[in-house]
CSV table of C-alpha atoms in Angstrom, one decimal:
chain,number,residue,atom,x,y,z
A,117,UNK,CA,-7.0,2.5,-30.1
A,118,UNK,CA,-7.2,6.1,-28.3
A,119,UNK,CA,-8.3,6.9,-25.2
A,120,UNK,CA,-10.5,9.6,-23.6
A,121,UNK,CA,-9.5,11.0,-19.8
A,122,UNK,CA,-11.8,12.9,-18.3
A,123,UNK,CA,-10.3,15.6,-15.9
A,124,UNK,CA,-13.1,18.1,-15.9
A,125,UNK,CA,-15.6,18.4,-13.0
A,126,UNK,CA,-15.8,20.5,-9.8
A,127,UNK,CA,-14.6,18.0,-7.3
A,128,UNK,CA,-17.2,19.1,-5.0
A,129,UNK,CA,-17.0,16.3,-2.5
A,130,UNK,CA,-13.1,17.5,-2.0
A,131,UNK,CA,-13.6,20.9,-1.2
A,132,UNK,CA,-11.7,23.2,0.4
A,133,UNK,CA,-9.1,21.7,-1.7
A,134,UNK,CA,-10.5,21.1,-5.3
A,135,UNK,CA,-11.5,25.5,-4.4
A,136,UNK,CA,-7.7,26.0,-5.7
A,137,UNK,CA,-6.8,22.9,-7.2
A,138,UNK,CA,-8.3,19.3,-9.6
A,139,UNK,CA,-9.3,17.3,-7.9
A,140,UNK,CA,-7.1,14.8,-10.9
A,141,UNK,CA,-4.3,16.7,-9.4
A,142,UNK,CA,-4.0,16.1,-5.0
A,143,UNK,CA,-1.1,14.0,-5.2
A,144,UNK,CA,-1.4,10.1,-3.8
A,145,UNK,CA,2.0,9.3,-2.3
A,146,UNK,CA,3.3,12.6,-3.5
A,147,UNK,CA,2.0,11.6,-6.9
A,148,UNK,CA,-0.8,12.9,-8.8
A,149,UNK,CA,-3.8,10.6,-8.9
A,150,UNK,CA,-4.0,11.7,-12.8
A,151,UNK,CA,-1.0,10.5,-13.4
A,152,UNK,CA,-1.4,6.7,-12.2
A,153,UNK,CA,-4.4,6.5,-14.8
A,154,UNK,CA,-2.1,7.8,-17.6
A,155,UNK,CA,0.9,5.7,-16.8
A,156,UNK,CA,-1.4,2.6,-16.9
A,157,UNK,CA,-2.7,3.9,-20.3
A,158,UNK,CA,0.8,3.8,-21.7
A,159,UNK,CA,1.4,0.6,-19.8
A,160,UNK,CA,-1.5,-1.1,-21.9
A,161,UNK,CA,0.2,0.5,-25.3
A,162,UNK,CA,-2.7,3.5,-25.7
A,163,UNK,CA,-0.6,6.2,-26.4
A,164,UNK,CA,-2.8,8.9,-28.1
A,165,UNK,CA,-5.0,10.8,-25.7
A,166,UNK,CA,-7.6,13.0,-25.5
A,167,UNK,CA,-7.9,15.1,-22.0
A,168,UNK,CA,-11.6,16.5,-21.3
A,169,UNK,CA,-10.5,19.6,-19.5
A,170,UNK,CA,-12.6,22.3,-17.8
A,171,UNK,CA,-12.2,25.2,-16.0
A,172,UNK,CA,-9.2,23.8,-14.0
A,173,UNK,CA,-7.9,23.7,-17.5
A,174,UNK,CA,-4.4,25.7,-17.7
A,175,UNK,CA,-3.7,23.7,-13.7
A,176,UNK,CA,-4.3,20.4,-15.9
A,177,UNK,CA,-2.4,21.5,-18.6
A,178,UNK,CA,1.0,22.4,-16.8
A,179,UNK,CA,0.9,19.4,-15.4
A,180,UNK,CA,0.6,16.8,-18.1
A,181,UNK,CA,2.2,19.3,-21.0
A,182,UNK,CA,2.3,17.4,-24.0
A,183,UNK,CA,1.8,14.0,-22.6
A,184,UNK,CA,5.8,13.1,-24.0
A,185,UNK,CA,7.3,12.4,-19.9
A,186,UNK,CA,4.1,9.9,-20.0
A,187,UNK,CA,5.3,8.5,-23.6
A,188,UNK,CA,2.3,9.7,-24.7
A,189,UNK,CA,0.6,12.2,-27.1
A,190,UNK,CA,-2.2,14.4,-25.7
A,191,UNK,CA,-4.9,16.4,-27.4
A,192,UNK,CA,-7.1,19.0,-25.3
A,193,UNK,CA,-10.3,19.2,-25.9
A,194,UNK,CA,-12.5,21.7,-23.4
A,195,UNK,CA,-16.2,21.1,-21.7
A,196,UNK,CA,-17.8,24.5,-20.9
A,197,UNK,CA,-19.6,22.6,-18.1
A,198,UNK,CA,-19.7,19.4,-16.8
A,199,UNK,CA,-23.2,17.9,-18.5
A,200,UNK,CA,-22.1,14.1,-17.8
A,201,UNK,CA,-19.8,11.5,-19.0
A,202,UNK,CA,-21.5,10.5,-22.1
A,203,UNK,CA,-21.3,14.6,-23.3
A,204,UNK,CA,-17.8,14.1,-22.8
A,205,UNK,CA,-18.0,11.6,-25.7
A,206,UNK,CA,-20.3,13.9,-27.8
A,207,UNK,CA,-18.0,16.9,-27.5
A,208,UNK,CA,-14.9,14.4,-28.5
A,209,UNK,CA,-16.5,13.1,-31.2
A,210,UNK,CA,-14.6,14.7,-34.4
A,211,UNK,CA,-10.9,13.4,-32.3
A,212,UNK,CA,-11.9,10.2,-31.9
A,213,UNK,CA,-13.3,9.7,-35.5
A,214,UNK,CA,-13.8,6.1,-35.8
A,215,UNK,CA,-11.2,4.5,-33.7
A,216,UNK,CA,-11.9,2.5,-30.6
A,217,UNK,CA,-11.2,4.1,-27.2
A,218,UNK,CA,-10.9,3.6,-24.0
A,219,UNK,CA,-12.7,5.8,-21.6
A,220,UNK,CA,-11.1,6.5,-18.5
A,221,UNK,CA,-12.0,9.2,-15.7
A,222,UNK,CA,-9.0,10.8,-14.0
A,223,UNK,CA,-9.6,10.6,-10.2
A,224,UNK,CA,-10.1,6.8,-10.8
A,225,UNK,CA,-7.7,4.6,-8.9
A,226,UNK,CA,-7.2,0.7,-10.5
A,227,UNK,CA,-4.5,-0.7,-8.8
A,228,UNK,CA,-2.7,-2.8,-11.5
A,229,UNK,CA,-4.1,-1.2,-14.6
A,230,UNK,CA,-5.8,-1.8,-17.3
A,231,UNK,CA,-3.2,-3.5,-19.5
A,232,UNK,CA,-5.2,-7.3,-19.9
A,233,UNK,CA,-8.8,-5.8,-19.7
A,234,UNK,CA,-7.8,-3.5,-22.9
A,235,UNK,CA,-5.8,-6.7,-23.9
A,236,UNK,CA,-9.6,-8.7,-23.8
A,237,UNK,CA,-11.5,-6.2,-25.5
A,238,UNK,CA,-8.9,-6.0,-28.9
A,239,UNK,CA,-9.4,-10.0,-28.9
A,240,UNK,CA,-13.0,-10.1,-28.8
A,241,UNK,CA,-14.3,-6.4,-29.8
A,242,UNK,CA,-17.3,-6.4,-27.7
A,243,UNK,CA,-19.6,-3.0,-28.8
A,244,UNK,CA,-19.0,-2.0,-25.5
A,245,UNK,CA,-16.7,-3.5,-22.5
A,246,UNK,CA,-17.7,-2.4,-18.6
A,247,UNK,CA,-15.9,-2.5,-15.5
A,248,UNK,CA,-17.6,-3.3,-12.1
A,249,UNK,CA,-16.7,-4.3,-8.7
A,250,UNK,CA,-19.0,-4.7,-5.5
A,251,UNK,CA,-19.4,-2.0,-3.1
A,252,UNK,CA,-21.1,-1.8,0.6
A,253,UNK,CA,-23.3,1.3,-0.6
A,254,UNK,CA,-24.0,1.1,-4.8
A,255,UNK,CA,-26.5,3.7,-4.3
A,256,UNK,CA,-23.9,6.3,-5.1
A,257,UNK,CA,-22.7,5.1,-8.5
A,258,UNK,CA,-23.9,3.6,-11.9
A,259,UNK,CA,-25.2,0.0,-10.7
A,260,UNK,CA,-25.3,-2.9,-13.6
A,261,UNK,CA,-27.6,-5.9,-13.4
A,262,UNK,CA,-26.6,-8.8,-14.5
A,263,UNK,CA,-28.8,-12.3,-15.5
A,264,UNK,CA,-27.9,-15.8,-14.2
A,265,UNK,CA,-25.2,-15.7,-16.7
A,266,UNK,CA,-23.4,-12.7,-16.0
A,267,UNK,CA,-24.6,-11.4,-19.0
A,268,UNK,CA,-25.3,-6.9,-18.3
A,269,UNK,CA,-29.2,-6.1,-18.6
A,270,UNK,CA,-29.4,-3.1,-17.1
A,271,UNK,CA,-27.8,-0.1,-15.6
A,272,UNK,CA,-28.7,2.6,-13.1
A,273,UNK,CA,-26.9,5.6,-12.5
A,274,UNK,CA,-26.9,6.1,-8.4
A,275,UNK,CA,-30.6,4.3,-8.0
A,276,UNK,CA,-32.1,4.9,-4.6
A,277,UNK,CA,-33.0,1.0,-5.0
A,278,UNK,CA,-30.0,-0.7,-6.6
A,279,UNK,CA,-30.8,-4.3,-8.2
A,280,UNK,CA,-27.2,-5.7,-7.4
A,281,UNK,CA,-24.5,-4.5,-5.4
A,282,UNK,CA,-22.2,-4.2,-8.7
A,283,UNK,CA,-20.6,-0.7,-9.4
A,284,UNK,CA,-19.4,1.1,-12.6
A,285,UNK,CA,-15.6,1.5,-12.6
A,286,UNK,CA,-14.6,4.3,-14.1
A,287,UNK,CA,-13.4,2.8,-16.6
A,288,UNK,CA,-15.0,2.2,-20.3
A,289,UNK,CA,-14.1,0.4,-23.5
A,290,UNK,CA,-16.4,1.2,-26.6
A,291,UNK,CA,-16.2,0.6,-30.7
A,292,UNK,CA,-17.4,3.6,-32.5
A,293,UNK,CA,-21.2,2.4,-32.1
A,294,UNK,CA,-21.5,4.3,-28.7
A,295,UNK,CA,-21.6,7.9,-31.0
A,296,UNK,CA,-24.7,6.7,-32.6
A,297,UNK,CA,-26.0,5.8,-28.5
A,298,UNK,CA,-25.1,8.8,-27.2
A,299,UNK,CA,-26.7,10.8,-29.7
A,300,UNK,CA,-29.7,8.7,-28.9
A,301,UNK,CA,-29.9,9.9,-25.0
A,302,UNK,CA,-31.5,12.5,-23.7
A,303,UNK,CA,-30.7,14.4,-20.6
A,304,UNK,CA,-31.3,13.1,-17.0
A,305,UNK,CA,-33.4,14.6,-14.7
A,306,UNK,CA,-29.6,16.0,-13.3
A,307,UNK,CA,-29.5,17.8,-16.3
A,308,UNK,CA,-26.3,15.6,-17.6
A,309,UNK,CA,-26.4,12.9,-20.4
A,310,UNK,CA,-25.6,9.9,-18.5
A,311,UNK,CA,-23.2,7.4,-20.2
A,312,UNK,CA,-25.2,4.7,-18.3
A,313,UNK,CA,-28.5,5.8,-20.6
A,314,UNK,CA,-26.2,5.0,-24.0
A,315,UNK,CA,-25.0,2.3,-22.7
A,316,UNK,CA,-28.4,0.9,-22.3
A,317,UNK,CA,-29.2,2.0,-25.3
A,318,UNK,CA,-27.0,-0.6,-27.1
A,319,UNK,CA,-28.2,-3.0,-24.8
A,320,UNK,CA,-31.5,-2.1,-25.6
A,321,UNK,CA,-30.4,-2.8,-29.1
A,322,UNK,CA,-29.5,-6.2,-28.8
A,323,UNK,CA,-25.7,-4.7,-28.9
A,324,UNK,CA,-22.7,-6.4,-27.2
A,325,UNK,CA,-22.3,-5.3,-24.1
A,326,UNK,CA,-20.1,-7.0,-21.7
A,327,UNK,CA,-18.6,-6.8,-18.5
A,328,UNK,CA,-16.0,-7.7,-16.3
A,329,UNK,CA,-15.9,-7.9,-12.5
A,330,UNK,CA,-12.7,-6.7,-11.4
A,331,UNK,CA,-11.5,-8.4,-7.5
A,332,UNK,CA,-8.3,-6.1,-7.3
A,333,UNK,CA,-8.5,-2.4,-5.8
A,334,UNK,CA,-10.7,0.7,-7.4
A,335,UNK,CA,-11.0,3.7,-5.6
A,336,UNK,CA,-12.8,6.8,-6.7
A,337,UNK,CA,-10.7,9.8,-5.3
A,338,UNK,CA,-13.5,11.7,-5.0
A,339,UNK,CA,-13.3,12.6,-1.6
A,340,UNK,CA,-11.4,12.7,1.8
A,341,UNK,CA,-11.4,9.2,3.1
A,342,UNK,CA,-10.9,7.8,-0.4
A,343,UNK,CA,-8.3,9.8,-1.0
A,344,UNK,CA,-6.5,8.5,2.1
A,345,UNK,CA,-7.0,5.1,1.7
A,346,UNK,CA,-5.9,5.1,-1.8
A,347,UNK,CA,-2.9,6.7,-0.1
A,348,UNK,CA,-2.5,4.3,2.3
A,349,UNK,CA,-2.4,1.6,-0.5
A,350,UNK,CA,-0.1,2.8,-2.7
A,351,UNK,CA,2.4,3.9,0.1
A,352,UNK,CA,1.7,-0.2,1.4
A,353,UNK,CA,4.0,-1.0,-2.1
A,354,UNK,CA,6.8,1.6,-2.0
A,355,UNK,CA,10.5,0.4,-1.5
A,356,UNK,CA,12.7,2.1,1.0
A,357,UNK,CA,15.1,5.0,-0.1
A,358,UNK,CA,16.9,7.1,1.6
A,359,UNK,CA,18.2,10.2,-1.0
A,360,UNK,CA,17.7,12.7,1.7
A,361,UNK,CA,19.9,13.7,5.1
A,362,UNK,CA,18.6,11.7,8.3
A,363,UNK,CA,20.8,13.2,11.4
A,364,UNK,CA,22.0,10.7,13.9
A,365,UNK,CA,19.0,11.9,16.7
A,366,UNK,CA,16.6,10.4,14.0
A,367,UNK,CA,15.5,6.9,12.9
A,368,UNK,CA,13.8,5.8,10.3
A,369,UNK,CA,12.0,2.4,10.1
A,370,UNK,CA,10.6,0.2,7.7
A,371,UNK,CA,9.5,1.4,3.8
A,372,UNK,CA,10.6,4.9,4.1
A,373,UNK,CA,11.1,7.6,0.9
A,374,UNK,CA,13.1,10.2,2.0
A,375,UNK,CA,13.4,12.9,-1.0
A,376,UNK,CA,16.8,14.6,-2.3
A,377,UNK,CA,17.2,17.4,-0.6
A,378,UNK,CA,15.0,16.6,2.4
A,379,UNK,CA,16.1,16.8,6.5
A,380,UNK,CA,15.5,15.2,9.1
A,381,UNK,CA,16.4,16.2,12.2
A,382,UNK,CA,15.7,14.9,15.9
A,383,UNK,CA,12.4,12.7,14.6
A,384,UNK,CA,10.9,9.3,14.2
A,385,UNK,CA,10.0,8.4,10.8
A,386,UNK,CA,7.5,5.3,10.3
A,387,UNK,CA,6.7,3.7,7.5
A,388,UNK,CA,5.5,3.0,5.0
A,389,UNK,CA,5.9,7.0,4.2
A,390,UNK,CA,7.0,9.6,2.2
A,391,UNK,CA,8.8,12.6,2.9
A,392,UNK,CA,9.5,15.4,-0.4
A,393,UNK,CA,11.9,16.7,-1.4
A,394,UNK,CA,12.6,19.7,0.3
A,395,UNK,CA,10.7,19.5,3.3
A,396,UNK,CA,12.8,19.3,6.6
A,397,UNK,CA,10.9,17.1,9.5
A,398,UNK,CA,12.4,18.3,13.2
A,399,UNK,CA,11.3,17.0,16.6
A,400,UNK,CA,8.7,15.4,15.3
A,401,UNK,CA,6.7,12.0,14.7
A,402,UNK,CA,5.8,10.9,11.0
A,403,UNK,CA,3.6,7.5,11.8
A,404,UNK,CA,2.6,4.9,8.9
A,405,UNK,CA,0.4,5.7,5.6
A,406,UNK,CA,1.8,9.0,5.4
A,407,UNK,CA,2.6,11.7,2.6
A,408,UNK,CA,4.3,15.0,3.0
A,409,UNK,CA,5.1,16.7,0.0
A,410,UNK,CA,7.7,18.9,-1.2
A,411,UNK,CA,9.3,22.3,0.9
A,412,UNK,CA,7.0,21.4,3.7
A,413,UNK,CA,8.2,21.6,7.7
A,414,UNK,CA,7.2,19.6,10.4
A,415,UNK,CA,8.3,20.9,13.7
A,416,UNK,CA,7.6,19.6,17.2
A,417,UNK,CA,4.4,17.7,16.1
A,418,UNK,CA,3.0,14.0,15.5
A,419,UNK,CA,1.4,13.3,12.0
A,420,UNK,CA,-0.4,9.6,10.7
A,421,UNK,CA,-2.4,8.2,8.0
A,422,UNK,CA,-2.3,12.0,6.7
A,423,UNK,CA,-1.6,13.9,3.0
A,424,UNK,CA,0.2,16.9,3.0
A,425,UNK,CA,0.1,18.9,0.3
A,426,UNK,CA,3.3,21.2,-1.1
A,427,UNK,CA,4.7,24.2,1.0
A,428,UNK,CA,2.8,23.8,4.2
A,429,UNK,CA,3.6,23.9,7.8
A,430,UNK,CA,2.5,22.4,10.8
A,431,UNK,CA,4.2,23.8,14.4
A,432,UNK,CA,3.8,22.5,17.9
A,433,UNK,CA,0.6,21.3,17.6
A,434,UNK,CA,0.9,18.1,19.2
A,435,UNK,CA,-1.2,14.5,16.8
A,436,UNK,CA,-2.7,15.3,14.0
A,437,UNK,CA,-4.1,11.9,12.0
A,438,UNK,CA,-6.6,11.0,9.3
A,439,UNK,CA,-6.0,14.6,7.6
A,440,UNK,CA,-5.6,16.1,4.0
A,441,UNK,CA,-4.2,19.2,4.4
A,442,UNK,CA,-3.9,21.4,0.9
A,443,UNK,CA,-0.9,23.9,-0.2
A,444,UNK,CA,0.7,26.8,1.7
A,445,UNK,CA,-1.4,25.8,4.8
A,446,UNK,CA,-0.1,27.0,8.4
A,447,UNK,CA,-1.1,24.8,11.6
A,448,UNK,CA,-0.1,26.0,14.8
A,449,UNK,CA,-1.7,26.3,18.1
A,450,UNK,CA,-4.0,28.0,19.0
A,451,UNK,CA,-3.5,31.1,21.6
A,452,UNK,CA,-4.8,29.8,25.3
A,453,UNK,CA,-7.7,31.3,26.8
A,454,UNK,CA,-8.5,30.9,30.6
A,455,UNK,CA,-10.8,28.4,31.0
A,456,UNK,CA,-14.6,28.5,32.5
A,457,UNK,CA,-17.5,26.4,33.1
A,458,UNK,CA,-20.6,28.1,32.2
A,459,UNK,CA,-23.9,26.9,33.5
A,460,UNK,CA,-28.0,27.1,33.7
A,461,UNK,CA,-29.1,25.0,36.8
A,462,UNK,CA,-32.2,24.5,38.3
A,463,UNK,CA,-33.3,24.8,41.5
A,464,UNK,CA,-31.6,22.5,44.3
A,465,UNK,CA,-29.1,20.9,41.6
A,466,UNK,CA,-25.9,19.4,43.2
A,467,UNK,CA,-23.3,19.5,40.4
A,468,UNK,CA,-19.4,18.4,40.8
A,469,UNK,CA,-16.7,19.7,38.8
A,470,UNK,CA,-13.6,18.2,38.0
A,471,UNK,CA,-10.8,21.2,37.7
C-alpha cells in the first residue's frame, strides 16, 4: 500500500505567512504540521510515498529530504497548479500503478493517526474508504450524506445548503478503481477536478464506498485559529523537560520543554509550552499553549496561546496573546506620539473628556 501527500497549494487563508513559507511547513509545537501526517503514515506501516509538491517545492523538499529520518521512502512528483485533489491523483497516476493508497493532505491534523482505519480498509478492501467528522459550519468543506444506515449517498464539496453536518477528513483510502473515476470527472465550476465528483462517481456506480466517522480530534491547519488550537492540543500532551539553563530568578511550572541550548533568565514560564532551542526568554512571561521556536528572544514582554516562528524577536511590548508570528519578525513598541482628541460638534453640545 502507498500513500499520496498532498503538500501543494497556496495556503491562502494563512497569509502573510504561507507569502514565504508552506503552509505543510508552520511548525505546531515547534514541529511541522507535515511531519505529524508522515509519522502517522509510518506508524500505520505505509512506507512508500508520493509528495504532490508545487511551487513551495525546493522549501518542501529540504525538509522531508528523502523521507529516510521518517523511515520512509519518498518520490516527488510536481503539480504546475493546484487544479484539485482528484488532479493530484491523475498526475500520480503512472507512481501509484495499481497499488492501493492512502490519500492524505499535509496540513491535516488527526490526532492518533491513521494506523486502525488503514488497518480496516486492508481487512475489508472497500473501493473507496472516507473519513468524516461533524462540524458547526460544513459549508466550508466536502459534506457526505449518509441513509438511515450509515451507508455514503452523496457528497458535496462546500454546498451553500449542506444535507448533514458530516465533513470530509482529509484523509482518503482508495483501490485502484478511483483512476478509472477520476478520469470520469470533469471540472468544477472552480475550475479544479474535485475528488468529491469521483468519488460520487463510484457511488454512482453501485461501487463500495464506505465511511467512517471519526470522534477523536481533526483540524485543518488551514488557517490562524486552527493552527492555534491544534497547537494548543498537541502542547496539552507534551512531558516536562528541562535540557536548557533556567537561572534561579526564573520558574518554570507544569509541562514545560525547554530546548538544549536555550536561557532563561529572570521570567515565568507556564505550561504546557515550548521554548527552542536557542532562544533565550528574559524578564518576561511565557503563559500556557505556547510555542517559541528556535534562536528566538523574548525580552521584557508577556506572550500566551501564541506560535512563534524561528529567529524572531519581540521587545518591551508589554501581552501579546492568540498570535502567529512568522520568521525573522521584530516587535517592539511603537514610538509615542502626544496625544489629542479631535472633534466635529454641533452647536450647543456639552462634551466631557476624561484626560
Amino acid at each position: 500500500m502507498k500513500a499520496l501527500v498532498l503538500s501543494g497549494g497556496a495556503g491562502t487563508r494563512l497569509r502573510p505567512i504561507t507569502h514565504t513559507s508552506a503552509k505543510q511547513l508552520v511548525p505546531v509545537a515547534n514541529k511541522p504540521v507535515l511531519f505529524y501526517g508522515l509519522e502517522s503514515l509510518a506508524d500505520a506501516g505505509i512506507t512508500d510515498v508520493g509528495m504532490i509538491v508545487g511551487d513551495t517545492a525546493a522549501e518542501i523538499e529540504d525538509a522531508v529530504g528523502d523521507g529516510s529520518k521518517f523511515g520512509l521512502q519518498v518520490t516527488y512528483i510536481p503539480q504546475e497548479k493546484p487544479l484539485g485533489l482528484a488532479h493530484a491523483v491523475l498526475i500520480a497516476r503512472d507512481w501509484l500503478g495499481d497499488d492501493d493508497f492512502v490519500m492524505y493532505l499535509g496540513d491535516n491534523f488527526i490526532v492518533g493517526g491513521i494506523t486502525g482505519l488503514v488497518e480496516e480498509f486492508r481487512r475489508h478492501r472497500p473501493d473507496a474508504q472516507i473519513l468524516l467528522t461533524r462540524v458547526a459550519d460544513p459549508r466550508s468543506f466536502g459534506v457526505a450524506e449518509l441513509d438511515p444506515s450509515g451507508q455514503v449517498i452523496g457528497l458535496e464539496e462546500k454546498p451553500e445548503n449542506p444535507k448533514s453536518d458530516l465533513a470530509l477528513v482529509g484523509v482518503y483510502l482508495f483501490t485502484p478503481v478511483i483512476h478509472e473515476a477520476v478520469r470520469a470527472i470533469k471540472p468544477s465550476w472552480r475550475g479544479e477536478l474535485e475528488i468529491t465528483h469521483a468519488i460520487q462517481h463510484l457511488i454512482d456506480s453501485r461501487r463500495d464506498v464506505r465511511c467512517t466517522v471519526i470522534q477523536g480530534y481533526w483540524k485543518d491547519t488551514g488557517n490562524v485559529v486552527d493552527m492555534l488550537e491544534v497547537n494548543r492540543s498537541v502542547l496539552e500532551g507534551v512531558e516536562r523537560r528541562i535540557d536548557g539553563e533556567v537561572d534561579a530568578g526564573s520558574e518554570t511550572i507544569g509541562r514545560v520543554v525547554v530546548e538544549q541550548g536555550a536561557r532563561i533568565v529572570n521570567s515565568r514560564i507556564v505550561g504546557p509550552a515550548v521554548i527552542g532551542a536557542g532562544t533565550v526568554v528574559s524578564d518576561s512571561y511565557v503563559g500556557p499553549f505556547t510555542s517559541v521556536a528556535e534562536n528566538c528572544r523574548i525580552t521584557d514582554s508577556e506572550l500566551e496561546f501564541s506560535i512563534v516562528l524561528r529567529d524572531s524577536s519581540i521587545d518591551g511590548v508589554g501581552r501579546i496573546e492568540s498570535s502567529l508570528i512568522g520568521r525573522h519578525v521584530e516587535v517592539t513598541p511603537a514610538p509615542s506620539v502626544p496625544s489629542a482628541h479631535r472633534l466635529v460638534l454641533g452647536d450647543h453640545s456639552k462634551v466631557q473628556i476624561h484626560s
